């Protein structure tokens, strides 16, 4: 049986004296080094040793930039010998970041140049003599590799000044418009020593399908590697799923087999909100005919039975982009996912589950793994399988022209094949996507002229990657990129076809412009806001809490980001005075902008088949488009997503120039009820009312026409509409907040201690728009169960706050529009 020994202790990290040594590096880093943690990276080890400051605080990112320019060596000691009589000893690294040379006893075993691949080196001879054998993994700076490849192949355009498109490394570690520049190096995933004999499983590819009669089929393609002692042996491979087993024999000279298992009447795996997520153990065992009781190697994963089709049929509106799971069309309530920490080795299984549980709680049913990050660990996809979160997986190309020549092309193909095979057992994975914005960039960003005929990645997206998916994972659809209209004959960001990205609105327009288009699938859109108050206070310090302070601006990576925030506020609120008002209003504006888009697009299902918010999460404390900040705190946008992505949603929408009530029902049962729509005066008087009945089928949208006597406001500066049904509410104000005339907000608060913290009940004496309790202002550990709430006169809301003892005044933590407007110019 194969024996596996983790190599997770006894490591040291030191500067490579033969490589580049920055001036900031201490002598001790060359002589003795520091203890190293594996998995990890140079940054995390130097942090643990107290040799660099936390790069997420203040402007420390600039102070640690030298780390990414240095060459680093990891060292440990292995125990040589036969290791229990095994024929072969392999060093296995699930991830090396990025350009490395692996040496045992001074002998070079191999070299690497790809963060996104695993590596296996035959160390048998190097360990044969026994005793203590030194192991070294020497890393060359990714900058050096990228700059050398660029010099050899010629420049290529990209959206940022760093050379990330010349090395197969996480692109966003070179910085992004939401992330720091922390160019890491290290053994970032598990390392181990594997000893084995006769044969091992080199590759396992389970293709999981469902027949029309409900039979689940698992066709497992296996490849084996043999030792000299196993070359003449007949091998036996078996596959077991749900109590059903099938076996194949591999005769001498054969290193591959296909084994099929059929499981009758399987329970189908569904996206969350559409059904359950049953998972079945799939076990593959390798042995020999003459040693049936002893397994040479084994492989086990959980699989789910479901079908997935990408519907791109042409219709009167253009061509669709609709995911169908088990034949059921799904409206994708999605979020984009970036690496949850720039120092990615710090993200463990518990953190993945926390973040994905937050996504599911917000009503999300699809997570897009964005192409500038990483192929996430098994823990991520396991959590998605269990929660019913569909996964759209980008191949790792983003916002740049990528050379198609060597040494990159071979790496790209090997990386793609390995990760397709690694991830294909997961039922949550429903789409492979070729790239992020590169087809669009070539068309609209001036790349064609700059490239002057040089390769830029088109061959990857339209040839290599679809071939890899078709050969290795034919059960899933592939799409060439996002945005992509499905044809080179059409503009890649054509909203009538395929996937669309909407960034013109954030960059140049008011968010009301979201209502001007009905895309077939909105794959990226978003609006910025700063992180939570407690997150900023820790990252910047009290003296830097100002929109334009040096540290605040350092934690704003978007081009003219604060200018766009200000221009987004101006038409609605004017210019806020003071940090607190600015902080509240920018967070409110983010939630309102996203709500404007999602309410509009959901009301146009099935023409629009999905919205994927940019973005769910952050990788450090930063002003960004995220709903959850880099300290894991939920912004008001997160709580607004819970309303927007609920199964049922009410919205007041304009159709054909008239206001109507959209009744969105993404539940599995019809929605029958009576709505109450009122026109109210800001002082609380009712000017008109209408109570229509409605019936909306499951997974459908209904439009309720409203009479002109209700919707024609007598004085738009004082009157507004409220629609309610089954505990849900929609509001419509015809003018901007700064033009709306209402009494100064008056509230009464009551605090009651509870076992988990305290309940804060707020009662409104007047109209109170977008009331927010910023719980982290009460205590850094405090968390409220809800976000923005609009109260009519006499209404109350209770915020349940955990992590706070209920002591102290709550006034400074409570904000609403009129309170913030009083500080506006």
GROMACS .gro file of N, CA and C in nm, residues 13 37 39-46 74 97 184-188 343-345:
model
   60
   13UNK      N    1   1.336   2.904   0.629
   13UNK     CA    2   1.336   2.991   0.512
   13UNK      C    3   1.454   3.086   0.523
   37UNK      N    4   0.669   2.778   0.776
   37UNK     CA    5   0.550   2.694   0.784
   37UNK      C    6   0.512   2.650   0.644
   39UNK      N    7   0.202   2.432   0.448
   39UNK     CA    8   0.198   2.534   0.343
   39UNK      C    9   0.216   2.676   0.400
   40UNK      N   10   0.271   2.762   0.316
   40UNK     CA   11   0.291   2.902   0.353
   40UNK      C   12   0.363   2.975   0.243
   41UNK      N   13   0.418   3.091   0.277
   41UNK     CA   14   0.495   3.169   0.180
   41UNK      C   15   0.594   3.256   0.257
   42UNK      N   16   0.683   3.319   0.185
   42UNK     CA   17   0.786   3.401   0.249
   42UNK      C   18   0.723   3.511   0.335
   43UNK      N   19   0.618   3.574   0.286
   43UNK     CA   20   0.555   3.682   0.362
   43UNK      C   21   0.502   3.633   0.497
   44UNK      N   22   0.433   3.519   0.498
   44UNK     CA   23   0.375   3.472   0.624
   44UNK      C   24   0.485   3.430   0.722
   45UNK      N   25   0.594   3.373   0.670
   45UNK     CA   26   0.703   3.333   0.758
   45UNK      C   27   0.775   3.456   0.816
   46UNK      N   28   0.798   3.556   0.735
   46UNK     CA   29   0.863   3.678   0.784
   46UNK      C   30   0.774   3.752   0.883
   74UNK      N   31   1.370   2.729   0.083
   74UNK     CA   32   1.315   2.650   0.192
   74UNK      C   33   1.404   2.526   0.212
   97UNK      N   34   0.497   2.807  -0.553
   97UNK     CA   35   0.471   2.945  -0.598
   97UNK      C   36   0.604   3.019  -0.611
  184UNK      N   37   0.424   3.687  -0.393
  184UNK     CA   38   0.460   3.584  -0.299
  184UNK      C   39   0.554   3.480  -0.362
  185UNK      N   40   0.616   3.400  -0.275
  185UNK     CA   41   0.694   3.284  -0.314
  185UNK      C   42   0.689   3.184  -0.200
  186UNK      N   43   0.674   3.056  -0.234
  186UNK     CA   44   0.673   2.957  -0.126
  186UNK      C   45   0.606   2.828  -0.164
  187UNK      N   46   0.607   2.735  -0.070
  187UNK     CA   47   0.539   2.606  -0.084
  187UNK      C   48   0.396   2.628  -0.035
  188UNK      N   49   0.309   2.666  -0.126
  188UNK     CA   50   0.181   2.723  -0.085
  188UNK      C   51   0.070   2.620  -0.066
  343UNK      N   52  -0.250   3.660   0.062
  343UNK     CA   53  -0.161   3.554   0.107
  343UNK      C   54  -0.244   3.426   0.116
  344UNK      N   55  -0.261   3.361   0.000
  344UNK     CA   56  -0.366   3.261  -0.016
  344UNK      C   57  -0.347   3.138   0.071
  345UNK      N   58  -0.225   3.109   0.115
  345UNK     CA   59  -0.205   2.990   0.198
  345UNK      C   60  -0.272   3.004   0.334
   0.00000   0.00000   0.00000
